[in-house]
XYZ file of C-alpha atoms in Angstrom:
541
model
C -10.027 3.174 -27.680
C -13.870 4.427 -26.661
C -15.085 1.706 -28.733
C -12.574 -1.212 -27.653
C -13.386 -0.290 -24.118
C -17.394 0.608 -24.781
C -17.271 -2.989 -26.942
C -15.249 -4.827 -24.204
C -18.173 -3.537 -21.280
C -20.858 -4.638 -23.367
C -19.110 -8.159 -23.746
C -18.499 -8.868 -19.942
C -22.222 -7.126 -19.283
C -23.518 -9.773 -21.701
C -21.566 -12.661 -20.677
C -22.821 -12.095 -16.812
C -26.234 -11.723 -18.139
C -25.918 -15.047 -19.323
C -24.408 -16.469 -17.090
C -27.150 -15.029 -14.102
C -29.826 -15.844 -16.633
C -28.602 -19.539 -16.264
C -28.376 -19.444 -12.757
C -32.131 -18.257 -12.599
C -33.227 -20.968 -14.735
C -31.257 -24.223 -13.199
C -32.829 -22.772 -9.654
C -36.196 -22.741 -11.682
C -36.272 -26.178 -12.487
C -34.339 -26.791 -8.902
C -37.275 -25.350 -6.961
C -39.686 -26.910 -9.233
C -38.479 -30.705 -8.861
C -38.645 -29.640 -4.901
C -42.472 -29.242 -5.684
C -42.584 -32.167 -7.362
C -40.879 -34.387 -5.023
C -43.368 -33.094 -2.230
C -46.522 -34.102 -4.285
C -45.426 -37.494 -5.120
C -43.969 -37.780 -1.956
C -47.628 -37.012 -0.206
C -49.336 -39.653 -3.213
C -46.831 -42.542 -2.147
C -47.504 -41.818 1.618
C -49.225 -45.228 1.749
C -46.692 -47.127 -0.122
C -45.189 -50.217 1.981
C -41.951 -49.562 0.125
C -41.273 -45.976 -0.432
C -40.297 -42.790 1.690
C -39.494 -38.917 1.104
C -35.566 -40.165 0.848
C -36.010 -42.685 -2.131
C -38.730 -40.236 -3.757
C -35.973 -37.130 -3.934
C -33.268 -39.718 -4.783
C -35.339 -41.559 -8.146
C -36.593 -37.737 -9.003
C -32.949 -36.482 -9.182
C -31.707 -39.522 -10.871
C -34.309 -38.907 -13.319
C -33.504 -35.312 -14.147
C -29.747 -36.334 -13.634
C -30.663 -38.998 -16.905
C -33.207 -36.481 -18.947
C -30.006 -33.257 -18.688
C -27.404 -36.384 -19.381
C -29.425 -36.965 -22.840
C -30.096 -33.774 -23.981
C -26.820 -32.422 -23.054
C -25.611 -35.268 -25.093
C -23.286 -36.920 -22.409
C -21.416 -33.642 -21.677
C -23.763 -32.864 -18.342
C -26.202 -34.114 -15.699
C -26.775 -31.819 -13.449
C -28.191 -28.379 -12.906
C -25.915 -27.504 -9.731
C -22.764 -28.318 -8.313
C -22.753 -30.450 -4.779
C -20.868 -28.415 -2.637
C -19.735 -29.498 0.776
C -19.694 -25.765 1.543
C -23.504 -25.299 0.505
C -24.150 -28.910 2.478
C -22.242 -28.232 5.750
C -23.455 -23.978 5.844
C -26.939 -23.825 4.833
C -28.611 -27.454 4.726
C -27.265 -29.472 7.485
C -27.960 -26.511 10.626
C -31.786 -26.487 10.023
C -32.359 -30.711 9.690
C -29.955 -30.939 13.487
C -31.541 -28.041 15.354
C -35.020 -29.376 14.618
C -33.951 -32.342 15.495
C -33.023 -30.895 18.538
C -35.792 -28.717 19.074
C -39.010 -31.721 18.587
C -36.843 -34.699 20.834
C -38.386 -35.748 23.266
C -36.178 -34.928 25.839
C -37.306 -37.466 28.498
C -36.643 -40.328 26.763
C -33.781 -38.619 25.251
C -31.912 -38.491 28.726
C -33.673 -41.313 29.973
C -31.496 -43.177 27.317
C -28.656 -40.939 27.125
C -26.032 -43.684 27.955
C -27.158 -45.719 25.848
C -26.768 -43.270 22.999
C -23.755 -42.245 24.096
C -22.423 -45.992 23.649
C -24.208 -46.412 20.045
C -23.044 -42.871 18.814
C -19.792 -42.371 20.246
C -18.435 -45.938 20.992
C -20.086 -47.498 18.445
C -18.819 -44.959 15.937
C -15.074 -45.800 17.104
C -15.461 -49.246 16.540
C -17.371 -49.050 13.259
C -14.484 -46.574 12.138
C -11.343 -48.873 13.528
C -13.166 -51.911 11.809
C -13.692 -50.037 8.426
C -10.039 -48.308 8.375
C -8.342 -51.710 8.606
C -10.609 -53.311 6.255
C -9.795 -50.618 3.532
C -6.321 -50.961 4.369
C -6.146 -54.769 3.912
C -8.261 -54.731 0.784
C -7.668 -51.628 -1.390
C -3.486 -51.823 -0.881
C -4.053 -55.012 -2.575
C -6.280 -54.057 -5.026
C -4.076 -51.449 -6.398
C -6.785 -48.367 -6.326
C -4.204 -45.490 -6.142
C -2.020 -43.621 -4.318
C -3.613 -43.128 -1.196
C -2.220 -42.374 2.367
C -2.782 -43.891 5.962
C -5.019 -40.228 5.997
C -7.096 -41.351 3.225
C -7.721 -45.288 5.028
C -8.781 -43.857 8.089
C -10.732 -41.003 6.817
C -12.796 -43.822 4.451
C -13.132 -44.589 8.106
C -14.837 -41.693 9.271
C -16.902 -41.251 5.777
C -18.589 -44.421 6.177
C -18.987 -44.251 9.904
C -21.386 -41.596 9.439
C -25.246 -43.385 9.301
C -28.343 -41.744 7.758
C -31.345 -42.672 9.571
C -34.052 -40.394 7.909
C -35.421 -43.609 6.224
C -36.179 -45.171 9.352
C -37.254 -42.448 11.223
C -40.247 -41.823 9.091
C -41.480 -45.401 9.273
C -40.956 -45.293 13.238
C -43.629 -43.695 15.505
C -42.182 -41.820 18.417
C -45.337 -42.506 20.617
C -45.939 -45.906 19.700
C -42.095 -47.163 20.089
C -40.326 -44.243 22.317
C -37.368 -46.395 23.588
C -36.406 -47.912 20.007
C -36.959 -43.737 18.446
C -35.420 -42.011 20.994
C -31.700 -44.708 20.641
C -32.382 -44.679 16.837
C -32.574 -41.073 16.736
C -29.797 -39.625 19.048
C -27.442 -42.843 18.321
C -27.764 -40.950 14.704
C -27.479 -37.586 15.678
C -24.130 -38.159 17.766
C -23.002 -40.713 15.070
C -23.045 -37.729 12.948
C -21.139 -35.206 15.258
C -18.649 -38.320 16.125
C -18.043 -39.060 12.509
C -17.075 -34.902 11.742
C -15.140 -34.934 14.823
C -12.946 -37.735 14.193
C -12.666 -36.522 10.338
C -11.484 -33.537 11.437
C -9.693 -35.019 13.851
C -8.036 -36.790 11.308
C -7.077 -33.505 8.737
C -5.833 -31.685 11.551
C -3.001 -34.297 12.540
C 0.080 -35.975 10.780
C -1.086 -39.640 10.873
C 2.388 -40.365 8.723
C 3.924 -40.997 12.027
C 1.831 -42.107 14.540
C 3.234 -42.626 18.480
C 1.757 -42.514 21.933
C 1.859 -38.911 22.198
C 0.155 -38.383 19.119
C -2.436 -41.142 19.772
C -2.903 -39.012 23.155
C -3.116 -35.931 21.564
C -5.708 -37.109 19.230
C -8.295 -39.052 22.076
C -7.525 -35.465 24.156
C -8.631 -33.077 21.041
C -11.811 -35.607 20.590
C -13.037 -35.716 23.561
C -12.520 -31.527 24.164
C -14.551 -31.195 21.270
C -17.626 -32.958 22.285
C -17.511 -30.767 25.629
C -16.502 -27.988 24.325
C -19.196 -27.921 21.644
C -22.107 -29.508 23.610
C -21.414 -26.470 26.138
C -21.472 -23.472 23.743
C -24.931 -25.006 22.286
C -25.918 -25.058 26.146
C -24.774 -21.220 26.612
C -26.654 -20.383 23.080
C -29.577 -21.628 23.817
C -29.615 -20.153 27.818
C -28.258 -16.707 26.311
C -31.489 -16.383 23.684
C -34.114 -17.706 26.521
C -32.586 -15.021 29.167
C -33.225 -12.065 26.301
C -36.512 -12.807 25.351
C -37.813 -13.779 28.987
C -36.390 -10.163 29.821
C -37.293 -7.870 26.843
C -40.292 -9.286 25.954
C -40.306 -8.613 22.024
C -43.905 -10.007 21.346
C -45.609 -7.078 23.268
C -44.994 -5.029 20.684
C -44.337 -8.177 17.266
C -44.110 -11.700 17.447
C -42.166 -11.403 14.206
C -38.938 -10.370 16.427
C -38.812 -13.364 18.884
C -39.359 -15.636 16.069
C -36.632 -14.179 13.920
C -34.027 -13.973 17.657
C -34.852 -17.443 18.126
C -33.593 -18.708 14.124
C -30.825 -16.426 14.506
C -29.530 -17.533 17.444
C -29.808 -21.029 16.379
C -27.776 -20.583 13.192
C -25.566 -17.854 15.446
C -24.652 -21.101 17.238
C -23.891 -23.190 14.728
C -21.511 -20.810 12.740
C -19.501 -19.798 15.937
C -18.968 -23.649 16.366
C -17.613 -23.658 12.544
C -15.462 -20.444 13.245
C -13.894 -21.944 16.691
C -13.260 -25.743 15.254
C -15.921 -26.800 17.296
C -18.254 -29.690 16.113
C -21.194 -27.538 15.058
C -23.653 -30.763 14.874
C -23.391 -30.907 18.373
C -23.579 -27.365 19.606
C -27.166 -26.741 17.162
C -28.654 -30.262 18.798
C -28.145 -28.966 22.286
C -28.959 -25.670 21.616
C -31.963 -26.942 20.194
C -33.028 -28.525 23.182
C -32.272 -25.761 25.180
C -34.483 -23.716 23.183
C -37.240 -26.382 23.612
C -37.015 -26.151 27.213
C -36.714 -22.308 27.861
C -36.710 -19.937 25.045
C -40.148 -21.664 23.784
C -42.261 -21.419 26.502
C -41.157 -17.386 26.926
C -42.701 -16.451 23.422
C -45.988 -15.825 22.721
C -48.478 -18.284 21.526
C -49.095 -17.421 17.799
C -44.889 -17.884 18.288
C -45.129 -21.134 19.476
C -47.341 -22.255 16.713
C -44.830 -20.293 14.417
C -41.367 -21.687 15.168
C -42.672 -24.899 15.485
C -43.611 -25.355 11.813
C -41.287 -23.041 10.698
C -37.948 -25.133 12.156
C -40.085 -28.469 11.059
C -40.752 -27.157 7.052
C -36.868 -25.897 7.282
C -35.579 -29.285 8.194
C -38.026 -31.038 5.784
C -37.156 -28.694 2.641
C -33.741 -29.100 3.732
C -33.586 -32.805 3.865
C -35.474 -32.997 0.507
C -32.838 -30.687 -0.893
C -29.961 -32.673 0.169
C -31.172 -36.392 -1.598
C -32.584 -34.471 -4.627
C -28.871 -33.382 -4.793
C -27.322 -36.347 -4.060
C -29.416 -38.307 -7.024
C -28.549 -35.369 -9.111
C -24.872 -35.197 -9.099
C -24.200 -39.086 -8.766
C -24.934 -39.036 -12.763
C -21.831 -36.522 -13.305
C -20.330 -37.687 -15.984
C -16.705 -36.086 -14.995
C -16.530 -38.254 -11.723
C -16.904 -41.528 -13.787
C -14.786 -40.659 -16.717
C -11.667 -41.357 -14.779
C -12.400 -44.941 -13.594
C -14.198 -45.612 -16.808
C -11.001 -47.917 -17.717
C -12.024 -50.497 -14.964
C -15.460 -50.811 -14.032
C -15.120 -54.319 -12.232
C -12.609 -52.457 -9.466
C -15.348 -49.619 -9.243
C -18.234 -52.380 -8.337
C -15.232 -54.216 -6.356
C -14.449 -51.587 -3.995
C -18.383 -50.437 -3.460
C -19.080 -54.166 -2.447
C -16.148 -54.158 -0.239
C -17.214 -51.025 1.330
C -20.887 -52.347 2.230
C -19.410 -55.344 3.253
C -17.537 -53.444 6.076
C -20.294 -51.239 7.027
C -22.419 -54.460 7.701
C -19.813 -56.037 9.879
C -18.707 -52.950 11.284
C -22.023 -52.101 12.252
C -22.480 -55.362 13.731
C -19.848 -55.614 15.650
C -20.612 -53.257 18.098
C -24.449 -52.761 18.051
C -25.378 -56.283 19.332
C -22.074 -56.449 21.989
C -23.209 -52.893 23.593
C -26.432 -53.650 23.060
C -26.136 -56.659 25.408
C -23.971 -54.294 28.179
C -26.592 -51.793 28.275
C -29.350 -54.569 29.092
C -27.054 -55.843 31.534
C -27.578 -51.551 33.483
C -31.701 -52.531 32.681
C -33.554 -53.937 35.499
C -36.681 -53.501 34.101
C -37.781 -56.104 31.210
C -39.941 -53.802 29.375
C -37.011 -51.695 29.482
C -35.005 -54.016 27.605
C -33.060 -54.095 24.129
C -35.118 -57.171 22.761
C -33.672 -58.885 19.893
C -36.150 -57.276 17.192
C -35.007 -54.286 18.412
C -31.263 -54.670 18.048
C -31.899 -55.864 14.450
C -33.929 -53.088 13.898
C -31.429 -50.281 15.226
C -28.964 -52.714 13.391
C -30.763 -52.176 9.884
C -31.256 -47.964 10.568
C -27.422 -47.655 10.815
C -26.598 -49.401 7.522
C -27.582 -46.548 5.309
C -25.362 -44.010 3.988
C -26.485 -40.241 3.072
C -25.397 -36.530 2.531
C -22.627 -36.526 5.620
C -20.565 -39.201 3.805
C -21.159 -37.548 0.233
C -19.634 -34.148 1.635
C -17.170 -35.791 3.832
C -15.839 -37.585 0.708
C -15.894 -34.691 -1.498
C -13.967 -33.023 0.593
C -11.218 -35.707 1.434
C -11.043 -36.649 -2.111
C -11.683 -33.688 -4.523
C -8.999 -30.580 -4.747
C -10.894 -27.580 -6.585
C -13.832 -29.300 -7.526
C -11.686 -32.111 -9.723
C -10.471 -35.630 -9.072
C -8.319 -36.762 -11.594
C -6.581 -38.710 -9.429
C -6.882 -42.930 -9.738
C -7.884 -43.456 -6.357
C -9.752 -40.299 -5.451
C -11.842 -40.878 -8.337
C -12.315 -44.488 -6.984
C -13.318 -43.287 -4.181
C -15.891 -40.616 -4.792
C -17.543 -42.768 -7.239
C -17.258 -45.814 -4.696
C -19.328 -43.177 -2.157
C -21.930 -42.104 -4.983
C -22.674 -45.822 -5.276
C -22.805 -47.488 -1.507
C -24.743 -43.587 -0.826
C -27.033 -44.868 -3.519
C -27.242 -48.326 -2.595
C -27.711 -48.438 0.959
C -30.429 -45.439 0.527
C -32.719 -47.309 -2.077
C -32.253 -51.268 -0.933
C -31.775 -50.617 2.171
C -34.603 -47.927 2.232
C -36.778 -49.770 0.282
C -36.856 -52.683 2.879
C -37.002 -50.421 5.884
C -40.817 -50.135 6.173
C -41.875 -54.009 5.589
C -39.246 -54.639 7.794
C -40.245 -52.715 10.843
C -44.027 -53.410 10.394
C -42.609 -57.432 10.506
C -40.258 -57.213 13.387
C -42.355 -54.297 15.114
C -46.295 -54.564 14.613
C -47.857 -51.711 15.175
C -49.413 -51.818 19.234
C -51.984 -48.674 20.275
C -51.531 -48.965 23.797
C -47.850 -48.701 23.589
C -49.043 -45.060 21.946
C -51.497 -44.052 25.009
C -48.868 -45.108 27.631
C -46.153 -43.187 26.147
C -48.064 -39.709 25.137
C -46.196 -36.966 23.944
C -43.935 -34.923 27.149
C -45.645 -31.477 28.081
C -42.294 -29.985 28.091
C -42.090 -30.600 23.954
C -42.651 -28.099 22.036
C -45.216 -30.542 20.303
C -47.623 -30.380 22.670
C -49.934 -27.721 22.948
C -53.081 -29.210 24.844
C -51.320 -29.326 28.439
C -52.249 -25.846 30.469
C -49.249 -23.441 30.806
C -49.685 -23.468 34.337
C -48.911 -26.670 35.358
C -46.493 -27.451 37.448
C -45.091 -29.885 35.361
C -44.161 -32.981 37.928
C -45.844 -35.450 34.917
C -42.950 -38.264 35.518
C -44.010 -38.962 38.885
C -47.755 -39.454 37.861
C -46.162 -41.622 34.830
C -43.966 -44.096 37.250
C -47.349 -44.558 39.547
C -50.033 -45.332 36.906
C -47.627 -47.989 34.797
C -45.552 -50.647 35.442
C -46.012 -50.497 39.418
C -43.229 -52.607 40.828
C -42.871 -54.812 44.105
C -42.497 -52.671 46.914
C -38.658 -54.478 48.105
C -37.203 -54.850 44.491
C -34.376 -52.570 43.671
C -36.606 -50.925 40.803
C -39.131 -49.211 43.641
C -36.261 -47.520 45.421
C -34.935 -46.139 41.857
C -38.205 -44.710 41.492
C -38.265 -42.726 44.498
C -38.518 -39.059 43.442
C -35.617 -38.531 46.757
C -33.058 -41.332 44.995
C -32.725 -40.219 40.986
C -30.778 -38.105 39.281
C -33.910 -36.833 37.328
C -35.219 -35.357 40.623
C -32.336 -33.439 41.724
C -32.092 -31.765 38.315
C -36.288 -30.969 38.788
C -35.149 -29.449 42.085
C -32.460 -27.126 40.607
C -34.063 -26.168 37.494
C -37.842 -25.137 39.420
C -35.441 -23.279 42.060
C -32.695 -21.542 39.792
C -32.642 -22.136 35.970
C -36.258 -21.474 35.230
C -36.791 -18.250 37.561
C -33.993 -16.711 35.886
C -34.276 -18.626 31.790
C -38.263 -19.018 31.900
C -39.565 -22.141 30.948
C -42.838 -23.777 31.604
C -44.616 -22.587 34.607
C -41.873 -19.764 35.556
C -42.436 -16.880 33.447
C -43.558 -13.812 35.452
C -46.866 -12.136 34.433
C -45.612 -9.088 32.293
C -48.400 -7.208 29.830
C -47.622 -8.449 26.841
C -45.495 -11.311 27.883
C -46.570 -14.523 26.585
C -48.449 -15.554 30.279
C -50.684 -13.003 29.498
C -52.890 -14.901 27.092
C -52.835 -18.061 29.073
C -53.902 -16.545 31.874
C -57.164 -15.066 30.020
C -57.907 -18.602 28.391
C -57.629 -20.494 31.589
């Protein structure tokens, strides 16, 4: 019996050895192809057609092919995608820096605006694309799929991946067309989780007014609800450093409350139901206005970078995946028996997220023009098309939102789930390297590149990417901004909008100078302390 059990302990002991052994070697190569995608990512820097997107994408698909051969067709990947791993530990650090660098000026300047591309604009796109797949895949005979699955195909391929054209746009040169590219894809994202969650949590079988209620109700509650605990996050972690003062005694503290109060945010948004996107954006800008300016200054330089390399490693992570696990040999097995419905329903799907897309960007683009007074100010044409294009590719949020609409325990035997997550690998795939590919020639042809556009829109003081603006300013840059540009005639309607006594941006100045910055910090308001981060400033000026 000594021996049976002895033997049995040495078998499980070796098995688990194994098994870690293989877990230490697939994160090996894992980290290793992270290097690599880097390097050649910094030698193609200069290419007119590639990015860090396509570069992590063709690396994984490569590995994905070189495991597929040697494995001889049983395996192509190294790791699993998870939606878990995707939604926990990737997506927080790639929203809050996102968050944390915007500029917020422009950012509110253009809020509306946003608001109608990401929220509005994310209805439409989703009510277009859920009756589409409904009148083309019931008579295509896919599978057995439910008025949930149609309108959650909605909500998967609602959800846009800008990255591409974000790093071809400069956010000094073209601020207007950055800042609605940018937050129309940030709240595109949070809209798209919303409404898919939305969509889980309610029986669609039988759909009636109250329901319909019930559902605009729960959507809207959400987007409060969530923007407002990011809000209290990021005031909470500003009012505890401003008091307490960590750096007078390590840096290393404040830097580590500040990451852990971000991430504290986003997981108390997952617990609640809340739409965590949302609550780490805003409590990234909260952070940016308050908590920031209360460290010290090595601190400053520290989160900065550190929140920027997070996001970058993060994003690399996620397309390296992506390319990775589209090769998986299991998902394709299943529709293997009709290959022409598998291209069918992919085509279909772009098809819809063109004319989806389309049908609200240019409409709303034209209302919001209509609220413009200014002509520099102005949506042009090159600029819808532009916004148009950055909207049309599909990433990470629509591989996990699919995964988890469509997969039960990691399989997907069924017909049409199988159609479906293999229909996602390919428009994901698609959209990301045509799409992608065309984005920079594109932009440099509908958007040549204009310097003085750069030195009229320099970077905000208040942004945590500025460090050459003294600490002790008072910070009242807008007003010098509207007086050396774009002076107006004294009677048109555009002067008395400028007037410091007749915006909204003013009366906000006035209550954040005379409450939220004496008691959250901020630039300008944080008391002289020994040790506190004035201290420094004070010597150097």
């Amino acid at each position: 019996m000594m021996e049976i059990g002895i033997g049995s302990l040495l078998s499980k002991s070796s098995m688990t050895f194994t098994s870690d052994h293989t877990s230490v070697a697939s994160m090996n190569l894992f980290v290793a192809l992270l290097c690599a995608c880097i390097v050649i990512g910094h030698l193609l820097e200069e290419n007119r057609w590639m990015n860090e997107s396509i570069t992590a994408l063709a690396v994984g698909l490569c590995t994905g092919i070189i495991i597929l051969l040697t494995s001889k067709g049983k395996s192509s990947r190294i790791l699993v995608f998870s939606e878990d791993l995707f939604f926990t530990y990737l997506l927080p650090p790639i929203i809050f820096n996102a968050g944390f660098q915007v500029k917020k000026k422009q950012f509110f300047r253009n809020f509306m605006t946003i608001m109608l591309f990401g929220a509005v604009g994310t209805l439409i796109s989703f009510g277009i694309i859920s009756v589409g797949a409904i009148h083309f895949f019931k008579k295509m005979n896919i599978g057995s799929l439910k008025i949930g699955d149609y309108l959650a195909i909605g909500a998967i391929f609602s959800a846009t991946d800008s990255v591409c054209t974000l790093q071809v746009l400069n956010q000094n040169e073209t601020p207007l067309l950055y800042s609605l590219v940018f937050g129309e894809g940030v709240v595109n994202d949070a809209t798209s989780v919303v409404l898919f969650n939305a969509i889980q949590n309610f029986d669609l079988s039988h759909i009636n007014s109250r329901i319909a209620l019930q559902f605009v109700g729960n959507f809207f509650s959400l987007f409060i609800l969530s923007t407002l605990l990011g809000v209290f996050a990021g005031l909470l972690s500003a009012y505890i450093i401003k008091k307490l003062y960590f750096g007078r005694h390590s840096t290393d503290r404040e830097v580590a409350l500040m990451i852990l109060m971000a991430y504290l945010s986003y997981m108390l948004a997952e617990l609640f139901y809340l739409s965590a996107i949302l609550t780490v954006f805003f409590c990234g800008i909260v952070m940016s206005h308050y908590t920031w300016h209360n460290v010290t200054q090595s601190s400053r330089v520290t989160t900065k970078h550190a929140f920027a390399t997070f996001s970058f490693v993060a994003e690399i992570f996620i397309f390296l995946y992506v390319g990775m696990d589209a090769l998986d040999i299991e998902k394709w097995k299943v529709v293997s028996d009709s290959p022409g419905k598998s291209v069918g329903v992919s085509a279909i799907l772009i098809g819809l997220i063109l004319v989806g897309r389309a049908a609200f960007l240019f409409p709303l683009s034209f209302i919001s023009n209509l609220t413009r007074k200014s002509p520099n100010e102005k949506i042009s044409f090159k600029q819808q098309v532009t916004i148009w294009w950055a909207g049309l590719m599909r990433g990470a949020v629509s591989m996990a939102l699919a995964y988890n609409q469509f997969t039960k325990s990691g399989h997907t035997q069924l017909h049409g789930n199988a159609m479906m997550i293999t229909s996602t690998i390919t428009v994901v795939l698609f959209s990301t390297v045509v799409f992608g590919f065309i984005t920079k020639p594109l932009v440099r042809i509908l958007l040549p590149s204009t310097k003085q556009n750069a030195d009229k829109n320099s970077s905000e003081p208040s942004s945590p990417k500025s460090f050459t603006v003294p600490l002790l300013s008072n910070g009242h840059d807008s007003d010098i901004e509207h007086s050396s540009h774009n002076v107006p005639r004294p009677t048109s309607l555009r002067m008395l909008l400028s007037k410091p006594s007749h915006t909204v941006h003013y009366y906000w100045r006035k209550f954040d100078d005379s409450f939220m910055r004496p008691v959250f910090g901020g630039r300008g308001f944080v008391p002289y302390v020994p040790g506190s981060p004035l201290e420094q400033s004070i010597q150097e000026w």
